[in-house]
mmCIF file of C-alpha atoms in Angstrom:
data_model
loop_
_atom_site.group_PDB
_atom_site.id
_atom_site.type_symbol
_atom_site.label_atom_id
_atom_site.label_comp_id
_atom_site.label_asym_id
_atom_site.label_seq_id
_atom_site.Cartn_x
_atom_site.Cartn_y
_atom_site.Cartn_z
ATOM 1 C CA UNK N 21 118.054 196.321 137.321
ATOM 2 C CA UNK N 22 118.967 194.772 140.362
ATOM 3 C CA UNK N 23 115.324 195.256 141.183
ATOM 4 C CA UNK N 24 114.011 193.340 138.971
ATOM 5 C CA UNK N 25 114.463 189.761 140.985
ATOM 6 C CA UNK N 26 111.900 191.329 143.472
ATOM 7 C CA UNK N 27 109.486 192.908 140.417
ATOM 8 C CA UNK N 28 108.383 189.117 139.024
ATOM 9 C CA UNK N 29 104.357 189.210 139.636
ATOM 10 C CA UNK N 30 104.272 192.947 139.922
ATOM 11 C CA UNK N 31 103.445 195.582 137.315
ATOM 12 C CA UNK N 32 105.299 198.815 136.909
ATOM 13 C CA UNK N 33 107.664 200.454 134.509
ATOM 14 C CA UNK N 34 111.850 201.051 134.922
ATOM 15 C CA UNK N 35 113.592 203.378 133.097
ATOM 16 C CA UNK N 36 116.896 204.523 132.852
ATOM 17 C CA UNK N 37 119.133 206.396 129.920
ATOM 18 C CA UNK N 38 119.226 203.122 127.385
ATOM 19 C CA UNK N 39 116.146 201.098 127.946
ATOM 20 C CA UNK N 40 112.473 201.723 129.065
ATOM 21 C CA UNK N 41 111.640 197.695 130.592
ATOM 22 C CA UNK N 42 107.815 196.983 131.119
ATOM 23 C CA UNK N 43 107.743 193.993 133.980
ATOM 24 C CA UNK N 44 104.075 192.464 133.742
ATOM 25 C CA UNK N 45 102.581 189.628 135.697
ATOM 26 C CA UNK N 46 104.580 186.084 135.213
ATOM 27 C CA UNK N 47 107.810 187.851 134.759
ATOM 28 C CA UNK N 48 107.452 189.008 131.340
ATOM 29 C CA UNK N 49 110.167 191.609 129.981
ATOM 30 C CA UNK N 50 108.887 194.091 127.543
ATOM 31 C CA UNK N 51 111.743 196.162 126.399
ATOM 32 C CA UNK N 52 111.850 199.845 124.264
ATOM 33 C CA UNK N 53 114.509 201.916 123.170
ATOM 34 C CA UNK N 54 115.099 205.787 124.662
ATOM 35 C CA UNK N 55 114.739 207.930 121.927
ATOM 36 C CA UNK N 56 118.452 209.021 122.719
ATOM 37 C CA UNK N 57 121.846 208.093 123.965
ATOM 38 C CA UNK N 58 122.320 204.928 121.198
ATOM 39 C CA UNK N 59 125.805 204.594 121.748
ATOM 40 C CA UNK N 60 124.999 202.295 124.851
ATOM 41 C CA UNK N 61 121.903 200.184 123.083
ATOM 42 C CA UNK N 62 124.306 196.891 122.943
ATOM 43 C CA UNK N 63 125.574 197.177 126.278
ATOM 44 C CA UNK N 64 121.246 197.338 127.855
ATOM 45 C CA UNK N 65 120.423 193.935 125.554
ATOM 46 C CA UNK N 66 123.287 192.180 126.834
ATOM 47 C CA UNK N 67 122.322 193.170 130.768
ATOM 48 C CA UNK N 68 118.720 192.639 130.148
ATOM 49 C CA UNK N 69 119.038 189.517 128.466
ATOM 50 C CA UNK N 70 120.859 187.989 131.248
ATOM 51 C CA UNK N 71 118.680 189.360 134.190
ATOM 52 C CA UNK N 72 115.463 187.867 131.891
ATOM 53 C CA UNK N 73 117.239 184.150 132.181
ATOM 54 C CA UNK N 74 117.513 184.362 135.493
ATOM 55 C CA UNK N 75 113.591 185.901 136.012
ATOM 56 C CA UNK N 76 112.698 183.070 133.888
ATOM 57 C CA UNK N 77 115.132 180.384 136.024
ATOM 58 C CA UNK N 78 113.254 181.263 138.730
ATOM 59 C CA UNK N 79 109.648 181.177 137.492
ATOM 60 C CA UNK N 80 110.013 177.553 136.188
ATOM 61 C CA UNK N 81 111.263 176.540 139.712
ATOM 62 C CA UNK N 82 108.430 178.544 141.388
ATOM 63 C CA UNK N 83 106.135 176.636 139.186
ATOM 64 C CA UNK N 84 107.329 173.435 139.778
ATOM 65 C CA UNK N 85 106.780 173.995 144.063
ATOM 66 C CA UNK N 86 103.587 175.865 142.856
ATOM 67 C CA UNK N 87 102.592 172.253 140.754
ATOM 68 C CA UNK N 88 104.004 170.113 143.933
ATOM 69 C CA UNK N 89 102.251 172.134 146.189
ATOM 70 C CA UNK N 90 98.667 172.038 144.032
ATOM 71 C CA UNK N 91 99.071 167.817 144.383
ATOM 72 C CA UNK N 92 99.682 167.807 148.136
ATOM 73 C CA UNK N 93 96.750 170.352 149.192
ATOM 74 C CA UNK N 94 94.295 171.381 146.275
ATOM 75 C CA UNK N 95 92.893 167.606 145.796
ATOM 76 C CA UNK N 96 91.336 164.844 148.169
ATOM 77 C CA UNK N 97 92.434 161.703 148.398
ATOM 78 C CA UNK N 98 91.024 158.454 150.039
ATOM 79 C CA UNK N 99 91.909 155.237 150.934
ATOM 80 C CA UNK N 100 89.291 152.709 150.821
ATOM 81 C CA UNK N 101 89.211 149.109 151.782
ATOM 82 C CA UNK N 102 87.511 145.758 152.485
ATOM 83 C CA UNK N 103 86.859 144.922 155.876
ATOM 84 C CA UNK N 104 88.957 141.407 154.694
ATOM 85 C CA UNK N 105 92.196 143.742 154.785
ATOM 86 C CA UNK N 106 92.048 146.700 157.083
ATOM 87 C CA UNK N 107 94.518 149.130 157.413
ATOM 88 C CA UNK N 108 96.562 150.954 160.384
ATOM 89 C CA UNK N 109 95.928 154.470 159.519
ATOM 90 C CA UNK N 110 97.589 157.142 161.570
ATOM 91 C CA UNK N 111 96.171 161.062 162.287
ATOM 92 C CA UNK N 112 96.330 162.968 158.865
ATOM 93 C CA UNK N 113 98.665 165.482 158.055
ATOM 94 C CA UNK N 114 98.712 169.392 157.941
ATOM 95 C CA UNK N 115 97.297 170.401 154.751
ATOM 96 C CA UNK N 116 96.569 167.110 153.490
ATOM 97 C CA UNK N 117 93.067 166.459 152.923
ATOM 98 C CA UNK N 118 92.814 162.438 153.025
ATOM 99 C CA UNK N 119 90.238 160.238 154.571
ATOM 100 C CA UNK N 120 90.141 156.228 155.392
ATOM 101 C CA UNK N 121 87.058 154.542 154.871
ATOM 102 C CA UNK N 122 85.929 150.218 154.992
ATOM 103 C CA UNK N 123 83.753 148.675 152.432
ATOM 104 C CA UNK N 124 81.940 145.924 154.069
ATOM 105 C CA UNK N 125 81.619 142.343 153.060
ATOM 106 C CA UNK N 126 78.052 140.453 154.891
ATOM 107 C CA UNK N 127 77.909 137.063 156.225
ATOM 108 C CA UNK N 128 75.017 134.990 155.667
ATOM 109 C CA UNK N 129 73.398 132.670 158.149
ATOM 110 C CA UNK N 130 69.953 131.117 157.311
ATOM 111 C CA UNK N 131 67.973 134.166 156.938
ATOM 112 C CA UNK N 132 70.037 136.719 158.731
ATOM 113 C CA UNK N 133 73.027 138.889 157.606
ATOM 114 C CA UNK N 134 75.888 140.088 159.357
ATOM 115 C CA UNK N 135 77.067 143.311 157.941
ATOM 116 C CA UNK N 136 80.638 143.306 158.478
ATOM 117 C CA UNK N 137 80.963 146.625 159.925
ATOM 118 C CA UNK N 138 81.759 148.453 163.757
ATOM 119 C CA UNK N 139 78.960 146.818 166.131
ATOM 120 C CA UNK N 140 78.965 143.584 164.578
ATOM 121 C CA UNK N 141 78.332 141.016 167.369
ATOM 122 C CA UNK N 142 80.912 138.415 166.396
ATOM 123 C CA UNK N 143 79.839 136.031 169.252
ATOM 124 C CA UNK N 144 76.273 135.583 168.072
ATOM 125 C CA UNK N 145 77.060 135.414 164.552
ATOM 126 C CA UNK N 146 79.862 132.172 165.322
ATOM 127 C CA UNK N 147 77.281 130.572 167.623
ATOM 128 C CA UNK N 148 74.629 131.106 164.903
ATOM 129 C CA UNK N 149 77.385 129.425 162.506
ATOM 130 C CA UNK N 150 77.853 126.487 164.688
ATOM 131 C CA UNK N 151 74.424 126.012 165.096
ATOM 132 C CA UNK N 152 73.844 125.942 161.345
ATOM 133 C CA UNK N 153 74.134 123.023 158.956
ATOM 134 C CA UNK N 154 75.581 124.692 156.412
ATOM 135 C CA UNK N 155 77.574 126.853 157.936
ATOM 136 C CA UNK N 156 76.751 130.362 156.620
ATOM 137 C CA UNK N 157 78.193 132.272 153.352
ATOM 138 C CA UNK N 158 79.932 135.635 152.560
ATOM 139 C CA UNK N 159 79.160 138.093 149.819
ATOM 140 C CA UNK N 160 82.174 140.584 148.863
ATOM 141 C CA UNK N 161 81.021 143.802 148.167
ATOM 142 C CA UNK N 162 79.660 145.029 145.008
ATOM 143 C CA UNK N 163 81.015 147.706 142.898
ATOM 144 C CA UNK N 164 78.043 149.923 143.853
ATOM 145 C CA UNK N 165 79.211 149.584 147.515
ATOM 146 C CA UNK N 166 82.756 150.629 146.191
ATOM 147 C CA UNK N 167 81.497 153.655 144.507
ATOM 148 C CA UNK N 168 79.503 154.537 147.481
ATOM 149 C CA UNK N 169 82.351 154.778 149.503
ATOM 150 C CA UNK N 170 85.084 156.188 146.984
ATOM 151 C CA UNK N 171 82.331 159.020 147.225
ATOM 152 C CA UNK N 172 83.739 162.191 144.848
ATOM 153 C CA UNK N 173 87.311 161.991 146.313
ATOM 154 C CA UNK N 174 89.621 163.077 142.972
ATOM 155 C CA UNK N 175 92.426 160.769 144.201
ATOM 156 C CA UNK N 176 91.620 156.936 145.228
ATOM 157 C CA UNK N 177 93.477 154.074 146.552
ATOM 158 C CA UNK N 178 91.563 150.893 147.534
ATOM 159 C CA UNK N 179 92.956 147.909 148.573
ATOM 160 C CA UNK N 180 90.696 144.209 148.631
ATOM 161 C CA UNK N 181 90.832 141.278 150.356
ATOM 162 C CA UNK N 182 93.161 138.839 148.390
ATOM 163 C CA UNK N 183 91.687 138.130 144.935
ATOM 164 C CA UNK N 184 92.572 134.298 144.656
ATOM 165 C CA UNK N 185 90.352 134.229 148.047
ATOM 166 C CA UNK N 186 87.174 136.741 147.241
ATOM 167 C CA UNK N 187 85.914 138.479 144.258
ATOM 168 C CA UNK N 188 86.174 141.621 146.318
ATOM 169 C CA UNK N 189 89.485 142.833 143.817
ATOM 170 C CA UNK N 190 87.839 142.279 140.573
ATOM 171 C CA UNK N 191 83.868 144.000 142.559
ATOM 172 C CA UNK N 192 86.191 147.056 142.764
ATOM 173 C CA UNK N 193 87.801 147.079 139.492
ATOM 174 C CA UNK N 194 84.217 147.225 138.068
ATOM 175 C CA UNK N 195 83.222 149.914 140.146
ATOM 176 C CA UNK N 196 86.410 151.877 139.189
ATOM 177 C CA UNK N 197 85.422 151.539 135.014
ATOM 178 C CA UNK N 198 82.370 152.588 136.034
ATOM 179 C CA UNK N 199 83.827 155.506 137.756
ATOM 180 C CA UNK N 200 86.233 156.669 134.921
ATOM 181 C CA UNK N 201 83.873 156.371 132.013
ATOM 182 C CA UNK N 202 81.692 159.237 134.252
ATOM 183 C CA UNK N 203 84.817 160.972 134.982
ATOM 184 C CA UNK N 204 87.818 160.487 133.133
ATOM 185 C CA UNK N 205 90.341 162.617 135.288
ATOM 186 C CA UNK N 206 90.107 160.985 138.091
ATOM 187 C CA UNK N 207 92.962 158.751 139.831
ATOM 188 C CA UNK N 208 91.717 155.818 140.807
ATOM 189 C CA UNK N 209 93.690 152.531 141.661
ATOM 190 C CA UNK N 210 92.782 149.148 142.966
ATOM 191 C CA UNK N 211 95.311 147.222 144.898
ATOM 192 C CA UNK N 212 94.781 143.392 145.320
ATOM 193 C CA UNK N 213 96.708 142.936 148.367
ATOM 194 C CA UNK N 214 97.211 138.960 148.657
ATOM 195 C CA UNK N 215 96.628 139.110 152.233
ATOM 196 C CA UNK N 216 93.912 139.306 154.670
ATOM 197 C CA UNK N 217 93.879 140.972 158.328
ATOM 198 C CA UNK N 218 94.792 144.238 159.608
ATOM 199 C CA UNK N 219 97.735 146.300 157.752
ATOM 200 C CA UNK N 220 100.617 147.617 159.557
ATOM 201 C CA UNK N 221 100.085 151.328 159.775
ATOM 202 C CA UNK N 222 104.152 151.547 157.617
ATOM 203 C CA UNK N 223 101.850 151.001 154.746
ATOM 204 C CA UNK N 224 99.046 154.080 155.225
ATOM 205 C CA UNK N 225 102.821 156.391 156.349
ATOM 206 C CA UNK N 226 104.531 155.008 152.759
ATOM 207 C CA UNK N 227 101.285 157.022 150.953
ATOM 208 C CA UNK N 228 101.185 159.894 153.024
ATOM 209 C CA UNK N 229 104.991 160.903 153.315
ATOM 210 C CA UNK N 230 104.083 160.705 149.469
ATOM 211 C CA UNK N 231 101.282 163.580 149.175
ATOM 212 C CA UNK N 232 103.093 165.388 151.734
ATOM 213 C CA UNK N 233 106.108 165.177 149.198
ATOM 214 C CA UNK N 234 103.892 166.090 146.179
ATOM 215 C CA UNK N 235 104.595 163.109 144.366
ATOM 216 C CA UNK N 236 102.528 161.880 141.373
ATOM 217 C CA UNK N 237 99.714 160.429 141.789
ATOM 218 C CA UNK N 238 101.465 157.232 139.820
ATOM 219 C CA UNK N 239 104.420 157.106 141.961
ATOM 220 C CA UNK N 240 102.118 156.988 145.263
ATOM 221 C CA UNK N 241 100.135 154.017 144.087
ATOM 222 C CA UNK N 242 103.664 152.292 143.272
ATOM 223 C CA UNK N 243 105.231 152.817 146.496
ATOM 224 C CA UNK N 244 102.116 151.585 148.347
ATOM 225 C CA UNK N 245 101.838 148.446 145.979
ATOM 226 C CA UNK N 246 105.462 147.491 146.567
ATOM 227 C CA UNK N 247 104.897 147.796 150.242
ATOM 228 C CA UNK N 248 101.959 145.613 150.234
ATOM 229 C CA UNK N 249 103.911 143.001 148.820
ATOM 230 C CA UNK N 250 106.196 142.911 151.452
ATOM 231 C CA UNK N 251 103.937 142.585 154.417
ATOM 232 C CA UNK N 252 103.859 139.022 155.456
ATOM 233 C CA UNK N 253 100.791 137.623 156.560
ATOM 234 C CA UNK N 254 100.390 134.430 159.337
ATOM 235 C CA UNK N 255 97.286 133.149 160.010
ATOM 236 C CA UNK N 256 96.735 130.914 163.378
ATOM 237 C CA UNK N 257 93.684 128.890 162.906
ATOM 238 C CA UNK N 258 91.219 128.240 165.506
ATOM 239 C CA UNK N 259 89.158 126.072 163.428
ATOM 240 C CA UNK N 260 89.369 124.815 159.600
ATOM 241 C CA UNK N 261 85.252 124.740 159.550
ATOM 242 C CA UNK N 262 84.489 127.455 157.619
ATOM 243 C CA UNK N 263 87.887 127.484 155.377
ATOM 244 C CA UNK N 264 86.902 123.673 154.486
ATOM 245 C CA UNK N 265 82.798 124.965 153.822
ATOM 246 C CA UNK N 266 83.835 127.619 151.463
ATOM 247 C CA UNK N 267 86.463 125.384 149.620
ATOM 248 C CA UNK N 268 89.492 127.375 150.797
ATOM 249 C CA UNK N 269 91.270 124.211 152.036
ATOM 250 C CA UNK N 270 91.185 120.570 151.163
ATOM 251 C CA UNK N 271 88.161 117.992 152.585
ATOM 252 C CA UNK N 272 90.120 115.696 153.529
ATOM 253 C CA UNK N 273 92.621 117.871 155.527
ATOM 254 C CA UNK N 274 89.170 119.497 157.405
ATOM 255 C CA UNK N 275 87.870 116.147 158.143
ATOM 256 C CA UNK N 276 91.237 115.564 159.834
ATOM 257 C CA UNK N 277 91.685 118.411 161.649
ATOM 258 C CA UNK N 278 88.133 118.193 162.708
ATOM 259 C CA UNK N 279 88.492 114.442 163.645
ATOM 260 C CA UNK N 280 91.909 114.963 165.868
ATOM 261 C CA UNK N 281 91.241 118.119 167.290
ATOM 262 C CA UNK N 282 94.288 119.616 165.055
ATOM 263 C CA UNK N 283 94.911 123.323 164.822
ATOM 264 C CA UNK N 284 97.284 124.618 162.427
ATOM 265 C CA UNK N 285 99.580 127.781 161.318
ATOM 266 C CA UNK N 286 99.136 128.959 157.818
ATOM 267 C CA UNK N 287 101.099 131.753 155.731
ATOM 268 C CA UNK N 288 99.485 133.747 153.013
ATOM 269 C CA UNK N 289 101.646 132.563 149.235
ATOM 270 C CA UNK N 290 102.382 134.911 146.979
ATOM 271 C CA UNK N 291 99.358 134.301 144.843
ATOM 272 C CA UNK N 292 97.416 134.923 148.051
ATOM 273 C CA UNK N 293 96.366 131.693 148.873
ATOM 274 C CA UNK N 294 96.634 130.067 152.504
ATOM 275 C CA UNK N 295 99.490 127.466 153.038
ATOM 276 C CA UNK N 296 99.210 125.745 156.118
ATOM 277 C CA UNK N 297 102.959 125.382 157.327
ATOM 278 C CA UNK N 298 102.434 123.721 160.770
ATOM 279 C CA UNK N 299 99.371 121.258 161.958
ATOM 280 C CA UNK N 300 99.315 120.351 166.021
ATOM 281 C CA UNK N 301 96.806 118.629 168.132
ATOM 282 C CA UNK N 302 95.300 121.548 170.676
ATOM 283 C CA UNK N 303 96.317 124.910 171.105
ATOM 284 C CA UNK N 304 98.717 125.080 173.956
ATOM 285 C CA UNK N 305 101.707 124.839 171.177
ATOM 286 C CA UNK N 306 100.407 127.100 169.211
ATOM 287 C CA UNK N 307 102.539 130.078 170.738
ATOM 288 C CA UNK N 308 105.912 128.017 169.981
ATOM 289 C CA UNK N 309 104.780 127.744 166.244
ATOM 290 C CA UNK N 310 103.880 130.956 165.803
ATOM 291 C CA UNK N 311 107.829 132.026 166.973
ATOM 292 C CA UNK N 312 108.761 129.886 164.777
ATOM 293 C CA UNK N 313 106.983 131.177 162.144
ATOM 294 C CA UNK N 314 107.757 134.103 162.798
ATOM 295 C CA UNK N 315 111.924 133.130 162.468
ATOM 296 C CA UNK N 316 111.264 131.432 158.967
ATOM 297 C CA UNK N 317 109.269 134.086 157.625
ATOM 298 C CA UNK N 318 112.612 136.615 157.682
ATOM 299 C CA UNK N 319 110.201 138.882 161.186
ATOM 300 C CA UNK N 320 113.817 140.975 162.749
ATOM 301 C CA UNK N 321 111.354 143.297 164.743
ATOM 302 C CA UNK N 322 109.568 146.354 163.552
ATOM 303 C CA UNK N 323 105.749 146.846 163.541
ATOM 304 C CA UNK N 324 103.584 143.770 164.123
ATOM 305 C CA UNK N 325 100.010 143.582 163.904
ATOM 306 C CA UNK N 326 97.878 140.744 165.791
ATOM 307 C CA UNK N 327 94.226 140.782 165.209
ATOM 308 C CA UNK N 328 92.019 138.268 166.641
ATOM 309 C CA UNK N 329 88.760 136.630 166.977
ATOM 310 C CA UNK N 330 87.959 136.973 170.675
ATOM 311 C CA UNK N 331 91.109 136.128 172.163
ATOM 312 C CA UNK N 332 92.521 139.136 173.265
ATOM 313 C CA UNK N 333 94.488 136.988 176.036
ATOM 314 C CA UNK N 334 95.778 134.892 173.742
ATOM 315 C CA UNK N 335 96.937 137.954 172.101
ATOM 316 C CA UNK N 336 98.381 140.121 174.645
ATOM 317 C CA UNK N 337 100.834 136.637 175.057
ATOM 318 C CA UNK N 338 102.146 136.160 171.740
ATOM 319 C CA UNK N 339 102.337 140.117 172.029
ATOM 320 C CA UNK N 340 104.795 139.904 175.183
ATOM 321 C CA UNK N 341 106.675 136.573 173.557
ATOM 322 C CA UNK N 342 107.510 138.440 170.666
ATOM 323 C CA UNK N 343 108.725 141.607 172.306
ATOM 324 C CA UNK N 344 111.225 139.301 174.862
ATOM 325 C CA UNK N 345 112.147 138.024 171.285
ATOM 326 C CA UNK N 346 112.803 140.904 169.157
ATOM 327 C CA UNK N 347 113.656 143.949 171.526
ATOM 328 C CA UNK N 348 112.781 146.186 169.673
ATOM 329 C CA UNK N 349 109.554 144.704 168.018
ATOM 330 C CA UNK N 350 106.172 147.159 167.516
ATOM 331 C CA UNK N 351 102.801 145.292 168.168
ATOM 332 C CA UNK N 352 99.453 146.293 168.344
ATOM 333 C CA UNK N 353 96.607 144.359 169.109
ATOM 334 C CA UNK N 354 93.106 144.475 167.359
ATOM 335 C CA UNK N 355 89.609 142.537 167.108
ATOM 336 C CA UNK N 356 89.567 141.133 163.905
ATOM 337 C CA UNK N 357 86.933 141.974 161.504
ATOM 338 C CA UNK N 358 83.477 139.740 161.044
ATOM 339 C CA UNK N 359 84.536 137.985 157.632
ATOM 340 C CA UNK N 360 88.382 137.417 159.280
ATOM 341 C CA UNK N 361 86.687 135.506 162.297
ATOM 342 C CA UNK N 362 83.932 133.686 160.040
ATOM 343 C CA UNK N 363 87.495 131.846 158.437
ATOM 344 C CA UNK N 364 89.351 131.957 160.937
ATOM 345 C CA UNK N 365 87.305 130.900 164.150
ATOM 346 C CA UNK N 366 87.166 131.950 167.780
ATOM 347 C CA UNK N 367 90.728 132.072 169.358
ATOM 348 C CA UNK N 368 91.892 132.579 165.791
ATOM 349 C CA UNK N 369 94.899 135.230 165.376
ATOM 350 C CA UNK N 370 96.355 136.952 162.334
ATOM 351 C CA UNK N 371 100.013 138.215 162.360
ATOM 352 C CA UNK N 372 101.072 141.209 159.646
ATOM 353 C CA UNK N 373 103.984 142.970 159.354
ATOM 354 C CA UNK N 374 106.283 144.460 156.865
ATOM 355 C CA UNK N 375 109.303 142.983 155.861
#
């Protein structure tokens, strides 16, 4: 009997002088009497009975690795998002099948688009801008575009540019309806992030240690979505142009800022929308602020992201500012996207990080 631990999955036949036990495949116990010796029938059941709970102890926990196992390796997953909110994503994991793609939004100017994707020349496209009267549009993507890209990937997480700011989050929650009524078992989710920029790569780490863990596919999605809500989001303005053209900020505060030469600090509100929290004539302060934005918006050190519209000095010095701040402080540096310069304007930074 004490072979029996060994036996689950196998196929054969014990016998001894009470009991004839069939083992089949999954651990299953068939049991027959011998013909003879019936004085000892009581005490087989009693030793068979307790070896089967234990065979079938152990086949419920071997099922439950077997199930965790199945969600980390047996189905891919991808993470999908605007290029108004990139993420950070670090190499993939062992076994983990997972791949990062960007949806991109265009920018409009006259008669010429600017898809929003690697090669985009930035520099042309803001000169064109300047050059134009009305100063260009942008067109989120379209669920089409979002389908595209979630491709046949069984597990999907995409994250959009911050919905009181595009109509990127509510593009992608057509395109995942339109996904799920052709194939119901899918997991897709849509995360409206309520930020804009470049994500730290803590966020893209919170939903891997999760597959790698064979969490749910429910669990994963809540993790990342509670993360998201604690990355903080600064935005250092070059110019309120284009904000003030696509009614993201006040008139009168753009004719202002355009009249005095003003620059300003914003911070991303819960809802998603920009508050400006510092205005300053210039941009030779605008290192200072940011500190001090930094201090009031709880940063202690950690990962920091900077991206930036064609100010990479400008970056690399808030980048060595806030490392003689916080010691121990994380930052990396990164061109922003097409659509985060179009708002932002050239010498324009935005600051992530994770609570």
């Amino acid at each position: 009997y004490e072979m029996l631990r060994s036996l689950v999955g196998s196929e054969m036949c014990i016998r001894d002088r009470y009991l004839c036990m069939h083992i089949v495949h999954g651990g299953v116990v068939e049991m027959k009497r011998n013909a003879h010796n019936q004085n000892g029938e009581q005490k087989g059941r009693l030793e068979v009975d307790s070896m089967t709970q234990e065979v079938d102890s152990k086949t419920q926990s071997m099922d439950g690795e077997s199930d965790r196992e199945q969600r980390k390796s047996n189905h891919r997953w991808k993470l999908v998002s605007d290029s108004g909110c990139s993420l950070l994503v670090p190499d993939g994991l062992a076994g983990i099948d997972i791949d990062y793609a960007e949806v991109p939004f265009v920018i409009s100017v006259d008669n010429t688009d600017y898809i929003d994707e690697p090669g985009i020349d930035i520099e042309k496209m803001l000169e064109h801008i300047a050059n134009c009267r009305s100063g260009g549009r942008t067109s989120c993507p379209s669920p089409h575009a979002w389908l595209e890209a979630w491709g046949d990937a069984e597990n999907v997480i995409a994250f959009t540019l911050s919905a009181a700011l595009s109509g990127s989050y509510n593009s992608a929650i057509a395109a995942r309806h339109m996904a799920l009524e052709k194939n119901p078992g899918r997991n897709i989710a849509v995360i409206n992030t309520c930020g804009a920029g470049v994500f730290p790569e803590q966020l893209a780490n919170i939903i891997y240690e999760g597959i790698e863990d064979g969490d749910s596919f429910d669990a994963i999605v809540s993790a990342a979505d509670k993360a998201v809500r604690e990355i903080q989001v600064m935005f250092a303005l070059g110019s309120l142009d284009n904000l003030i053209k696509a009614g993201r900020l006040n008139k009168l505060v753009g004719y202002a800022a355009h009249r005095f030469n003003i620059s300003a600090i914003g911070v991303a509100s819960p809802g998603g929308r920009i508050e400006l929290r510092h205005k300053f004539r210039g941009m030779k302060k605008i290192y200072g602020k940011l500190i001090d934005t930094l201090r009031e918006t709880g940063f202690t050190g950690g990962e920091l992201v900077i991206s930036h519209c064609m100010n990479e000095d400008g970056a690399e010095k808030l980048g060595h500012l806030i490392k003689a701040e916080w010691l121990d402080a994380d930052v990396s540096i990164v061109p922003a996207s097409g659509l985060c310069s179009y708002y932002m304007g050239k010498g324009g930074m935005i600051i992530t990080y994770r609570e």
